[in-house]
Short mmCIF file of C-alpha atoms and ligand atoms in Angstrom, two decimals:
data_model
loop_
_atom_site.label_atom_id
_atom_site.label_comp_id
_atom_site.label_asym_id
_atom_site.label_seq_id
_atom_site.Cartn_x
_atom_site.Cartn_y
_atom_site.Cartn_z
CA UNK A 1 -93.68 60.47 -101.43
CA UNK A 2 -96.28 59.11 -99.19
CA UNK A 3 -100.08 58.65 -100.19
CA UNK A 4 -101.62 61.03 -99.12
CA UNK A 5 -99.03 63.90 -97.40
CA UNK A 6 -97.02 65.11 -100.33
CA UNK A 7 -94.00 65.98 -99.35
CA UNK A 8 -92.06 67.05 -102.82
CA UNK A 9 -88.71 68.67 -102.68
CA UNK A 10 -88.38 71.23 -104.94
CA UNK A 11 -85.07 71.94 -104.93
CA UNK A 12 -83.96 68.40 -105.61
CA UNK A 13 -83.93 65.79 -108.20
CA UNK A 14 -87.29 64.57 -109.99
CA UNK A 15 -88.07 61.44 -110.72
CA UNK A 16 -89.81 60.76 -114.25
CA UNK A 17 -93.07 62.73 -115.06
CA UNK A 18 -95.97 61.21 -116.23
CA UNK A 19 -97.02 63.51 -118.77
CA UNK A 20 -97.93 62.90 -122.01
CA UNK A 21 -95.28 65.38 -123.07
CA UNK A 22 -92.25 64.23 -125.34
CA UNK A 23 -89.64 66.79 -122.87
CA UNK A 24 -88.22 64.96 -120.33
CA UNK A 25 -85.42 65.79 -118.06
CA UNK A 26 -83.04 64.03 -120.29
CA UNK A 27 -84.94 65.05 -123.28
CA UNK A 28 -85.47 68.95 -122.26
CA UNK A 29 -87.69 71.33 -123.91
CA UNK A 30 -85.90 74.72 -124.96
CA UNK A 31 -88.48 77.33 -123.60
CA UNK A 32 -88.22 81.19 -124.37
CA UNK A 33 -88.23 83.35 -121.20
CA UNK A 34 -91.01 86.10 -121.76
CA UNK A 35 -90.99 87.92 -118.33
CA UNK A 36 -88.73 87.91 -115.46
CA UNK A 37 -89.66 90.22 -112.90
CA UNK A 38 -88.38 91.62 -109.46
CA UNK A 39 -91.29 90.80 -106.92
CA UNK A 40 -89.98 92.20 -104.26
CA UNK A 41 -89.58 95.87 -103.12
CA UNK A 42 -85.65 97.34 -102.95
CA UNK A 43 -86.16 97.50 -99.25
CA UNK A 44 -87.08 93.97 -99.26
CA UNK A 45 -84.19 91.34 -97.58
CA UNK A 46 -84.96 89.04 -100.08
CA UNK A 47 -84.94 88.62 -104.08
CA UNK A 48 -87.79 87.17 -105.25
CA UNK A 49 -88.60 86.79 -108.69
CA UNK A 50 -91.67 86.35 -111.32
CA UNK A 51 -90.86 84.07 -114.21
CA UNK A 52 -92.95 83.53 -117.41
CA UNK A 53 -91.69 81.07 -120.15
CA UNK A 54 -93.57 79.63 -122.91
CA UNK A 55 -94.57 76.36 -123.69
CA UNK A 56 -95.08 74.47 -126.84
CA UNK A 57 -98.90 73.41 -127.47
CA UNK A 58 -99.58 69.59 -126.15
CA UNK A 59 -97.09 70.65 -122.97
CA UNK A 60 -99.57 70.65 -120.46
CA UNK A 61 -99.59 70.65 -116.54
CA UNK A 62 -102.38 70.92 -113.79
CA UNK A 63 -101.67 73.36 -110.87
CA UNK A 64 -99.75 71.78 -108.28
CA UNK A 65 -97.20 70.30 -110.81
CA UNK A 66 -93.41 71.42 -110.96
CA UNK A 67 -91.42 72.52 -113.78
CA UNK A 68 -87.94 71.49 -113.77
CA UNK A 69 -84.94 73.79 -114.95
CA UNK A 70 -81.62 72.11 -116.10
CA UNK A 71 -78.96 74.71 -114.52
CA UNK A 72 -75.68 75.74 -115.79
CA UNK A 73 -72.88 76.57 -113.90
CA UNK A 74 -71.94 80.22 -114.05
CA UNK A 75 -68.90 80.87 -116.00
CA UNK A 76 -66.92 83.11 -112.98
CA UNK A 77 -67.37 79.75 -110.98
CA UNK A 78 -66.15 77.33 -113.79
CA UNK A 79 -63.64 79.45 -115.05
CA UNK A 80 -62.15 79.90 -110.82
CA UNK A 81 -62.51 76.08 -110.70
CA UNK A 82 -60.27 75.61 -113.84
CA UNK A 83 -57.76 78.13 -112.87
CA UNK A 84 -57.15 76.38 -109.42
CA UNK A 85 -57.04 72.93 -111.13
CA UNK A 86 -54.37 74.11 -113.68
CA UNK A 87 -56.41 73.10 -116.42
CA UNK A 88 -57.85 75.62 -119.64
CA UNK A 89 -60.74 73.62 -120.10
CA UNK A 90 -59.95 71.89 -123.53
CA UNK A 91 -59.11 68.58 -121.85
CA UNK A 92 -61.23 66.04 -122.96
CA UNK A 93 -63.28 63.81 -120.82
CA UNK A 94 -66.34 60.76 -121.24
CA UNK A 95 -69.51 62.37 -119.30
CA UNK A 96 -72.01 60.08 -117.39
CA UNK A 97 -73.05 58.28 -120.84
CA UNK A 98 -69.50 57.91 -121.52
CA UNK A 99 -69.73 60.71 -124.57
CA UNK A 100 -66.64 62.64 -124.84
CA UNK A 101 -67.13 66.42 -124.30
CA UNK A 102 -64.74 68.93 -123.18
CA UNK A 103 -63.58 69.61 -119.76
CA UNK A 104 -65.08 73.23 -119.92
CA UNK A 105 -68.52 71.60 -121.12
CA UNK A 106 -68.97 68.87 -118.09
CA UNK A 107 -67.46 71.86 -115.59
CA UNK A 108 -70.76 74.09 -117.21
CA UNK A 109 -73.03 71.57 -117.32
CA UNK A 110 -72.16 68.10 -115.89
CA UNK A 111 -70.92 68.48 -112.28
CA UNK A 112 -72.59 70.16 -109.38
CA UNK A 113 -69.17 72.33 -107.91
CA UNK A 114 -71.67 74.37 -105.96
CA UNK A 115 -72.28 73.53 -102.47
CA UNK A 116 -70.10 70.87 -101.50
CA UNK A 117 -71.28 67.38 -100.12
CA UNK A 118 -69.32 65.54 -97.36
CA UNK A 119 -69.01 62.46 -99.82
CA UNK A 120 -66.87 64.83 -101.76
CA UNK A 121 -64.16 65.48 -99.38
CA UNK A 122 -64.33 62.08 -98.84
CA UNK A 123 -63.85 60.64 -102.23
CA UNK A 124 -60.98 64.13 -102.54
CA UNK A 125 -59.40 62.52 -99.67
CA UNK A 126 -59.47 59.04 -101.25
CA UNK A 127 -57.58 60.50 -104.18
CA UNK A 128 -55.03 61.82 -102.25
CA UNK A 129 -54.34 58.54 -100.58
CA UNK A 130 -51.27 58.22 -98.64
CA UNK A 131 -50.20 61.55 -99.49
CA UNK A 132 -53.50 63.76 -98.03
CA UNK A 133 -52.82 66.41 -95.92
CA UNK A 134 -53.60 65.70 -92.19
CA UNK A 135 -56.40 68.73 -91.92
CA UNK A 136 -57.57 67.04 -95.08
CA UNK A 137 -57.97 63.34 -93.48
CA UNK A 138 -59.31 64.74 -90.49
CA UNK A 139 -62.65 65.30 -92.43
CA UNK A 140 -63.13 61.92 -93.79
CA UNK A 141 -64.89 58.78 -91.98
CA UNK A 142 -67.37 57.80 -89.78
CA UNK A 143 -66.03 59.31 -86.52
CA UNK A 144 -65.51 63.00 -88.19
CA UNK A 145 -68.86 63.11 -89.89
CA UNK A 146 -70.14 65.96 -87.50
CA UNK A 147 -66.93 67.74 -88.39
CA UNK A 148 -67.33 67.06 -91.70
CA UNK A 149 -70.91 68.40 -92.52
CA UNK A 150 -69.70 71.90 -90.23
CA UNK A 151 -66.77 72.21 -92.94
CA UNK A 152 -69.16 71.69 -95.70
CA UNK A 153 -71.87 74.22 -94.53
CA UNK A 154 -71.55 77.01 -96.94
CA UNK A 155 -68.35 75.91 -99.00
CA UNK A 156 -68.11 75.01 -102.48
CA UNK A 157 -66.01 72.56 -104.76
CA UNK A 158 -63.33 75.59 -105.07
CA UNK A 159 -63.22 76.01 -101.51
CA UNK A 160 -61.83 72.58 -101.34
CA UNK A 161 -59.39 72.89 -103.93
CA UNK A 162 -58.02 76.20 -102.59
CA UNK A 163 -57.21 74.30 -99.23
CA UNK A 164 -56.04 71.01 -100.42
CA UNK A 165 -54.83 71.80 -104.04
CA UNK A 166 -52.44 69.84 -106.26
CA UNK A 167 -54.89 66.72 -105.60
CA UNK A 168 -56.69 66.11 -108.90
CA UNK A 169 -54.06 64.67 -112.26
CA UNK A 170 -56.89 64.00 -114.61
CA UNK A 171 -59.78 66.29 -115.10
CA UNK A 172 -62.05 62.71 -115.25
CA UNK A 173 -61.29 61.93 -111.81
CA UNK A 174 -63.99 64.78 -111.20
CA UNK A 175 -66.65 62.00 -111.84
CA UNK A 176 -66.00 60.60 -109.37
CA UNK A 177 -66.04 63.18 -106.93
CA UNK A 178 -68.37 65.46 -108.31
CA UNK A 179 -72.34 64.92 -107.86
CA UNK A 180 -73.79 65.32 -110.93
CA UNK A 181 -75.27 68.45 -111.69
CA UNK A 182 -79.40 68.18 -111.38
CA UNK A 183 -81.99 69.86 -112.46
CA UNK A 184 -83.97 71.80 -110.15
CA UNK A 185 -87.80 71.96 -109.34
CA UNK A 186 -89.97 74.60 -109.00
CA UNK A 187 -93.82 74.70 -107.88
CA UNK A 188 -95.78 76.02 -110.67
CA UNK A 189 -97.56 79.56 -110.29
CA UNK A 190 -99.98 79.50 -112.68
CA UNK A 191 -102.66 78.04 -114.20
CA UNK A 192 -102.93 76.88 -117.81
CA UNK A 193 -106.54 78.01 -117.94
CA UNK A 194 -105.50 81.31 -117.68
CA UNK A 195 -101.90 81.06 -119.23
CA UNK A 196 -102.41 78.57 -121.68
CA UNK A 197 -99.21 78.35 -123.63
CA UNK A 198 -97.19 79.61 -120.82
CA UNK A 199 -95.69 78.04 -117.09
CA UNK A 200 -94.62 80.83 -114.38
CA UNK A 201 -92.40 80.41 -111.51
CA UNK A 202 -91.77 81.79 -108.29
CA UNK A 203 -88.43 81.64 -107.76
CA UNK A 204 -86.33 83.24 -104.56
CA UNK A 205 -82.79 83.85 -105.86
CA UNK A 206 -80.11 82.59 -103.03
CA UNK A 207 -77.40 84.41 -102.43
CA UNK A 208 -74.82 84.69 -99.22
CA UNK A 209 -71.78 85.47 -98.12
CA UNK A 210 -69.16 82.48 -96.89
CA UNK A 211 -66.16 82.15 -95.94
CA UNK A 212 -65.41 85.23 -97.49
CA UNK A 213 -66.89 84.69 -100.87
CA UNK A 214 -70.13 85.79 -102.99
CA UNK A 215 -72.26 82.69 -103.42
CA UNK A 216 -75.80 81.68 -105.86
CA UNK A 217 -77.57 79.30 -105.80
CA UNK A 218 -76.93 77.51 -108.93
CA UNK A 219 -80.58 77.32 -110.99
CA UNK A 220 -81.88 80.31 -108.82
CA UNK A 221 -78.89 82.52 -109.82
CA UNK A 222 -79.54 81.13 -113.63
CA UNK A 223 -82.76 82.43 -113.06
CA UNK A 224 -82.26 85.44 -111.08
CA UNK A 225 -79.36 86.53 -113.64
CA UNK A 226 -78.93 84.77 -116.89
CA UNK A 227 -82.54 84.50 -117.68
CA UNK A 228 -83.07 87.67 -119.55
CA UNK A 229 -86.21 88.29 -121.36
CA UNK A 230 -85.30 85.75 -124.84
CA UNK A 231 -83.22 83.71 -123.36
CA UNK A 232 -83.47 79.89 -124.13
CA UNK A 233 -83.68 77.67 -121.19
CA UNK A 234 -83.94 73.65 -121.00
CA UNK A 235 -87.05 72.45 -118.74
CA UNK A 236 -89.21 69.97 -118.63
CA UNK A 237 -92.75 69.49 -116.95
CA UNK A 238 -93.09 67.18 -113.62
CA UNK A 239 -96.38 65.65 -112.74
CA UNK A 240 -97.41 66.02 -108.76
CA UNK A 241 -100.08 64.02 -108.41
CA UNK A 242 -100.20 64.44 -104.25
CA UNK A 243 -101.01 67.65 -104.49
CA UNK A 244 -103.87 68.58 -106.14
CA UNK A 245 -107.06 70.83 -105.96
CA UNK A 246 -110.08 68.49 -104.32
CA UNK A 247 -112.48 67.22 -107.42
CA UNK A 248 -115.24 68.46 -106.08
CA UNK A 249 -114.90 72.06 -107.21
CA UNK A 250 -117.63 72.95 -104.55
CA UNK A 251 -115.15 72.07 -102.05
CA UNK A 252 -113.60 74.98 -99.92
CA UNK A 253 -109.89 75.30 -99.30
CA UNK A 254 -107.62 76.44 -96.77
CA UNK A 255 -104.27 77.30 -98.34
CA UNK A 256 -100.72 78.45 -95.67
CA UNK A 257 -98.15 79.53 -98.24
CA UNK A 258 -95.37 81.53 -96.75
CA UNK A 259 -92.98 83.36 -98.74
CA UNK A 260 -92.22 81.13 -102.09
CA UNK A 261 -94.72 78.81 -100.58
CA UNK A 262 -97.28 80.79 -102.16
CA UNK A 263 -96.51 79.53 -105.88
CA UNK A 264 -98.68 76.50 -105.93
CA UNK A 265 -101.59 78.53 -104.87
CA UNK A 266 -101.86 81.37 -107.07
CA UNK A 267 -101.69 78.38 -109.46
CA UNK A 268 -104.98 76.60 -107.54
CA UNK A 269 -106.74 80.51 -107.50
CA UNK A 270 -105.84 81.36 -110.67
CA UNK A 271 -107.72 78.09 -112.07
CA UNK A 272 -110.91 78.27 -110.25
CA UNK A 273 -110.83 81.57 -111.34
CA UNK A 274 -110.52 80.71 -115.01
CA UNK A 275 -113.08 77.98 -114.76
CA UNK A 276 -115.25 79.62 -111.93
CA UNK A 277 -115.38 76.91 -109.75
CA UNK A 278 -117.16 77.65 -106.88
CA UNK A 279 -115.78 76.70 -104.03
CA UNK A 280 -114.41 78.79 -101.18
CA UNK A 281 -110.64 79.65 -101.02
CA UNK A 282 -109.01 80.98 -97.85
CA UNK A 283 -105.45 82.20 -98.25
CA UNK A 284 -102.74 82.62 -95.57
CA UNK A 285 -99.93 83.98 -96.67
CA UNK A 286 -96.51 85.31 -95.15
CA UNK A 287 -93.72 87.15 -95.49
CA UNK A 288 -90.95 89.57 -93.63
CA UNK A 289 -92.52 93.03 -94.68
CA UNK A 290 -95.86 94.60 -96.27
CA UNK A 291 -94.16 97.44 -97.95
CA UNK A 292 -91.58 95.15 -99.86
CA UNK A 293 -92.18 91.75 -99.62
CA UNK A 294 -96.12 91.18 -100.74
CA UNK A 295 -96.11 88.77 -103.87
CA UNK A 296 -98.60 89.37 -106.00
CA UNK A 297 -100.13 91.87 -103.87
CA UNK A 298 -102.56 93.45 -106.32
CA UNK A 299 -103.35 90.46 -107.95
CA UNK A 300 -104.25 88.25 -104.35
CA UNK A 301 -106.05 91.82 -103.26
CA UNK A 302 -108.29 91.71 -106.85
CA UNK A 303 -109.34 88.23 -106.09
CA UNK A 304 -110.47 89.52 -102.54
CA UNK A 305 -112.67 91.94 -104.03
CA UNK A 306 -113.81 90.10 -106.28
CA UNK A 307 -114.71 87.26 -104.07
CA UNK A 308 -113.20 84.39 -105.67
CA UNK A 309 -111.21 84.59 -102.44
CA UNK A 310 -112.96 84.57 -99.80
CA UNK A 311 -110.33 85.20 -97.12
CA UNK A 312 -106.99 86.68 -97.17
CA UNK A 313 -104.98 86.74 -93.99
CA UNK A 314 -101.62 88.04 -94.43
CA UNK A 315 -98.31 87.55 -91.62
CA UNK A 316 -95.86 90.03 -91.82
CA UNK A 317 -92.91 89.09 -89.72
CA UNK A 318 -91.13 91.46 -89.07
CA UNK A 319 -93.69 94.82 -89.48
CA UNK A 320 -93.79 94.78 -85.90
CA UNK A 321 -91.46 94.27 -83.01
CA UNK A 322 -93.08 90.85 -82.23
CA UNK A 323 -92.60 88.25 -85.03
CA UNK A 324 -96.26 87.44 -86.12
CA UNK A 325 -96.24 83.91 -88.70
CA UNK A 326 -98.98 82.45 -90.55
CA UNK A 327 -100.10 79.96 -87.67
CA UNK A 328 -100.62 83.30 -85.30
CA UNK A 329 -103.55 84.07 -88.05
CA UNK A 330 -104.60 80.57 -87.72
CA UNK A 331 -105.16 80.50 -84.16
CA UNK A 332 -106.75 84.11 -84.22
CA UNK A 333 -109.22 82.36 -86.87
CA UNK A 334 -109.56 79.06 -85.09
CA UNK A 335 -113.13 78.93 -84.90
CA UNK A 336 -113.83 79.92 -88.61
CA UNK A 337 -111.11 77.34 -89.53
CA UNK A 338 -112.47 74.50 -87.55
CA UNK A 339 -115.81 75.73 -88.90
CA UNK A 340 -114.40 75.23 -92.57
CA UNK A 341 -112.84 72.11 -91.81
CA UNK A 342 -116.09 70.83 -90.58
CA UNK A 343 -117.55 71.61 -94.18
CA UNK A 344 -115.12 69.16 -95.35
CA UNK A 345 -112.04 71.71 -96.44
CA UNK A 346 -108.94 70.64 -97.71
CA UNK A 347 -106.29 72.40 -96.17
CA UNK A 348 -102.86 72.76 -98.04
CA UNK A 349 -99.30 74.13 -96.85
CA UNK A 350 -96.35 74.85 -99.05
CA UNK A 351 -92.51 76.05 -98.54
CA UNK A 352 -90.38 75.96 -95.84
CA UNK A 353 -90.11 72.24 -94.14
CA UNK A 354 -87.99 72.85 -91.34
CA UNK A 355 -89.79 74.68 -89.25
CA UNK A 356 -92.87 76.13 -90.69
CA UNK A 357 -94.64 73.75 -91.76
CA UNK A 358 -94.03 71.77 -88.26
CA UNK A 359 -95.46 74.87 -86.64
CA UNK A 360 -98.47 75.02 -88.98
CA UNK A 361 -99.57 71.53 -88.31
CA UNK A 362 -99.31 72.24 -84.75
CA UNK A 363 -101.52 75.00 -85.03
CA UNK A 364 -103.68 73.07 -87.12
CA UNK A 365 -104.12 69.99 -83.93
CA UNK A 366 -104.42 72.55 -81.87
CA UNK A 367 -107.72 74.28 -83.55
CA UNK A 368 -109.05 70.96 -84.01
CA UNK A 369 -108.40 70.12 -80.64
CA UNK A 370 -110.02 73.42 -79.63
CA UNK A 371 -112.91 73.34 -82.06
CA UNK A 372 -113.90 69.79 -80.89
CA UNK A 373 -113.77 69.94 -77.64
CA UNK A 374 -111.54 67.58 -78.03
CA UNK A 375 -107.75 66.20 -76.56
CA UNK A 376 -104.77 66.88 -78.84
CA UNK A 377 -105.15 62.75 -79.48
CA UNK A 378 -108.62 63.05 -80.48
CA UNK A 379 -107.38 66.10 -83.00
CA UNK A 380 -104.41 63.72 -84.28
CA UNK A 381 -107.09 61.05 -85.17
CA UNK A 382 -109.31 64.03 -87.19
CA UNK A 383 -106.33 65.16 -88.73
CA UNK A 384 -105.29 61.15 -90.40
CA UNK A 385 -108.98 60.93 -91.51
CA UNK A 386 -108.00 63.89 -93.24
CA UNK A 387 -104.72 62.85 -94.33
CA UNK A 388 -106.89 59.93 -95.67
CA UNK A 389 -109.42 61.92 -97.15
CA UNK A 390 -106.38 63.48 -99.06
CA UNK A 391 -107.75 66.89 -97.09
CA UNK A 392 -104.36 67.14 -95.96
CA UNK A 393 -101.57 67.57 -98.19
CA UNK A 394 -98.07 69.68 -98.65
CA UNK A 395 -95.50 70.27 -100.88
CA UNK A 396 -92.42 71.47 -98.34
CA UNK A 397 -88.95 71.66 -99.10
P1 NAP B 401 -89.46 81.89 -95.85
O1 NAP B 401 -88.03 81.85 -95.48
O2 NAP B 401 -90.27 80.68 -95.57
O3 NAP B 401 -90.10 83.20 -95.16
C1 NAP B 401 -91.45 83.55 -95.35
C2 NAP B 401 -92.04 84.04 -94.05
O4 NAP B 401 -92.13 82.94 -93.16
C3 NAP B 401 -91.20 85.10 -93.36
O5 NAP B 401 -92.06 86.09 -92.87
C4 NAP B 401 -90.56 84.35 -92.23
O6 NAP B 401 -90.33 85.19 -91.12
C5 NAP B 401 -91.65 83.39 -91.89
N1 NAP B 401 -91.24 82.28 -91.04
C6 NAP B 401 -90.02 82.00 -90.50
N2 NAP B 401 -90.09 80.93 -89.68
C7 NAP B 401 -91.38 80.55 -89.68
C8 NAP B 401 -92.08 79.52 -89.00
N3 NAP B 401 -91.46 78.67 -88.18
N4 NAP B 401 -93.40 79.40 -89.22
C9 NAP B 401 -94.04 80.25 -90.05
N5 NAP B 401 -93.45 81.24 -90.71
C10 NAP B 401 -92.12 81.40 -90.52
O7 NAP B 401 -89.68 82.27 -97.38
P2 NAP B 401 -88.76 82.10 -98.63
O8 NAP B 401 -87.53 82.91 -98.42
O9 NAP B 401 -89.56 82.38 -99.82
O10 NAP B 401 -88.38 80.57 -98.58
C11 NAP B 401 -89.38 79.57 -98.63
C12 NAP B 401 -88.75 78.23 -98.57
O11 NAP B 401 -88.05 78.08 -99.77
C13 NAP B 401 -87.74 77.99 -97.49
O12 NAP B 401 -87.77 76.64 -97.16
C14 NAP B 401 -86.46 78.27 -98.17
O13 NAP B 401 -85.38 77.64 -97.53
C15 NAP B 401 -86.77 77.64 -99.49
N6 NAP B 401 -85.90 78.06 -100.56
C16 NAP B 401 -86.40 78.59 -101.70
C17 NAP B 401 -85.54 78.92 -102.72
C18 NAP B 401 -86.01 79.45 -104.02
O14 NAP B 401 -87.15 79.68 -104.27
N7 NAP B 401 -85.07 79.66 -104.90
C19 NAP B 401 -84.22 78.74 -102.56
C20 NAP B 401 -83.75 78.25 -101.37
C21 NAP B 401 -84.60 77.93 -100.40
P3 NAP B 401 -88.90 85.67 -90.58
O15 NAP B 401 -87.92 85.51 -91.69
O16 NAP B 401 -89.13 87.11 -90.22
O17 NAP B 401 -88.61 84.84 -89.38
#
C-alpha cells in the first residue's frame, strides 16, 4: 500500500485491521445476513448482488473500509475432491495451528482447492518424485513457468487430480500443497450513519465455464448462494485508511466507479448524505447495459434530484454499437472536471485494475493537460501534487 495511491485488493488476503473491534480475521464475528438481493436485471450478463448483514454495537467502520468474509468451500466441490482422492473425509489431520480436525473439515474450510496456483503443481509434482508422469513434470520449473500459468488458467485442485491421480497417500500432504483458504475482501457500500448496526456489500458472483466444468468463485458463490436471508456468516471489519473521504467536508469529489467499483461510493454519498456535508459529489459510473445492469439506479437517481449529487454521468457499454466507458464521459466533461479539480477536488477510482483504471488515469493527464494548457509532463507533475495532497486515491483490484 503506498502513501498516498491506495491500491487495496479486495479479493485477496488482509492484513490486520486497526479497529477497535474484538473480531478479527482469526477471531471472526458471526453476522446474520438480513438482505441479499439480485441487482441486476435477468437480461443482465452479469450477477450482481446487494448484501446487508448486521453488526454488533461497538463494530464500527468509516466508508472506504472493507469487510472481510471467511469462505467455505462448497460441499459438491469438497465432496468431488474426496471422491477422486479415495478418501470419505473422516481421516484425521493437524490444520495450520497443528489442531487435529477432520479431513472433511480442513477440505471445507482450511484449503483453497479452487483456482489452482502454479506452486501447486509444483509441490504435486514434488510428491510424485521419481514416479510423476512426464505431462505432469513438464509443468514444473523455471523454464515451463509460461506453460505452467496457461495450464492453471481456469483449473481447479480437482482438475489436477483427475489428470495426475493416485499421487496423494496421506490426506496431510494437502498442506503442503494446498494454499490456505483466505478470507476475502469486499469494499463497503454503506455508510454507518445511515445503517448504523448494519455493513452492505456489493458483491459480483463469478461464475464460468472451464474445461468443461461449472465454476464459483469461492466467497462470491458463498455469497451469491449459501447466504440466504438468516444465515450466519464469519467476517470481520478491515480498516482502509488510504482511502478516505477528504476532511474538509466542503471539499468536492470526483468519484469513477465502474461496475462493482461503485461500492465504496454509495458508501462516501450515503454519509454526506446522513451528515449533510456539503460538499459537491460528481459520480461516474459504468456498466454493460441501462435496462439491466444500473446498481442502485433509483437510489443514485434520488440523490440527483435531490442534489446531494451534483452530477451523475453514467457509461453504458454496450447500449450502443460503439463501446462508450467511463473515461469517454470524462473527456466529454473535461472542462468542468479540470474546473473541479482546480477547486481542489479529490478524485477517486475503484474496481477493475487491469485496464480501467489505467485508462481512467490517462484520461485524467489528459484533461489536465488540456485544461492547463499544459504538456502531458506538466499534467503528470499536477497529478503527484495531487497524489500528495491525497486528492488522488484508488482502491483497484
Ligand atoms: P467491470 O468488469 O469492471 O465492468 C464494468 C463496466 O466497465 C462495463 O461496462 C465494462 O464494459 C466496462 N469496462 C471494460 N473495460 C473498461 C476499461 N478499460 N475502462 C473503463 N471501463 C471498462 O465490472 P464488474 O464485473 O463489476 O467487475 C469489477 C471488477 O471487479 C473487475 O476488476 C473484476 O475483475 C473484479 N471482480 C469482482 C468480483 C466480485 O465482486 N465478486 C469478482 C471477481 C472480479 P464491457 O464489459 O462492455 O467492455
Amino acid at each position: 500500500m503506498s502513501e498516498t495511491i491506495v491500491e487495496t485488493s479486495t479479493e485477496t488476503e488482509a492484513s490486520g485491521s486497526g479497529h477497535a473491534s474484538k473480531y478479527t480475521r482469526n477471531q471472526p464475528y458471526s453476522s446474520k445476513v438480513q438482505v441479499n438481493r439480485l441487482l441486476t436485471g435477468p437480461e443482465s450478463e452479469k450477477e450482481t448482488i446487494h448484501i446487508e448483514m448486521e453488526l454488533e454495537e461497538g463494530m464500527d467502520y468509516t466508508p472506504g473500509d472493507a469487510l472481510g468474509v471467511i469462505p467455505t468451500n462448497r460441499d459438491e466441490a469438497v465432496q468431488a475432491v474426496l471422491k477422486a482422492l479415495g478418501f470419505d473425509g473422516t481421516e484425521r489431520v493437524l490444520d495450520h495451528y497443528k489442531v487435529e480436525i477432520s479431513f472433511l473439515e480442513a477440505l471445507t474450510s482450511r484449503l483453497g482447492i479452487g483456482k489452482l496456483a502454479r506452486g501447486s503443481v509444483n509441490q504435486y509434482a514434488k510428491l510424485a518424485g521419481e514416479n510423476a508422469p512426464e505431462a505432469l513434470k513438464a509443468l514444473t520449473g523455471p523454464a515451463n513457468k509460461a506453460v505452467a500459468e496457461e495450464y492453471v488458467w481456469g483449473r481447479e485442485f480437482i482438475d489436477l487430480i483427475t489428470e495426475f491421480p493416485g499421487i496423494i497417500k496421506n490426506p496431510q500432504e494437502l498442506f503442503n500443497v494446498l494454499q490456505r483458504l483466505t478470507p476475502r475482501m469486499y469494499s463497503i457500500a454503506s455508510s454507518q450513519a445511515a445503517h448504523p448496526n448494519q455493513v452492505q456489500l456489493t458483491v459480483r458472483v463469478v461464475r464460468y465455464n472451464s474445461h468443461g466444468m461449472e465454476r464459483q468463485g469461492v466467497t462470491s458463490g458463498l455469497l451469491g448462494e449459501r447466504a440466504p436471508v438468516g444465515e450466519m456468516l464469519p467476517v470481520f471489519l478491515h480498516e482502509n485508511n488510504a482511502f478516505r473521504l477528504p476532511e474538509d467536508t466542503n471539499a468536492p469529489i470526483i468519484m469513477i466507479g465502474p461496475g462493482t467499483g461503485i461500492a465504496p461510493f454509495r458508501a462516501f454519498l450515503e454519509h454526506r448524505e446522513a451528515l449533510g456535508h456539503k460538499g459537491d459529489n460528481w459520480l461516474f459510473f459504468g456498466e454493460q447495459r441501462s435496462v439491466s445492469d444500473y446498481l442502485y439506479k433509483e437510489q443514485f437517481l434520488a440523490m440527483h434530484a435531490s442534489g446531494l449529487l451534483t452530477k451523475l454521468h453514467t457509461a453504458f457499454s454496450r447500449d450502443q454499437e460503439k463501446k462508450i466507458y467511463v473515461q469517454d464521459r470524462m473527456r466529454e466533461n473535461s472542462a468542468e472536471l479540470y474546473a473541479w479539480l482546480e477547486r481542489g477536488a479529490y478524485f477517486y477510482v475503484c474496481g477493475d485494475a487491469t485496464r480501467m483504471a489505467k485508462d481512467v488515469e490517462q484520461a485524467l493527464l489528459d484533461t489536465i493537460a488540456l485544461g492547463s494548457n499544459g504538456t502531458l509532463e506538466q499534467a503528470n507533475e499536477y497529478l503527484a501534487a495531487m497524489k500528495k495532497q491525497k486528492r488522488y486515491q484508488r482502491d483497484v483490484y
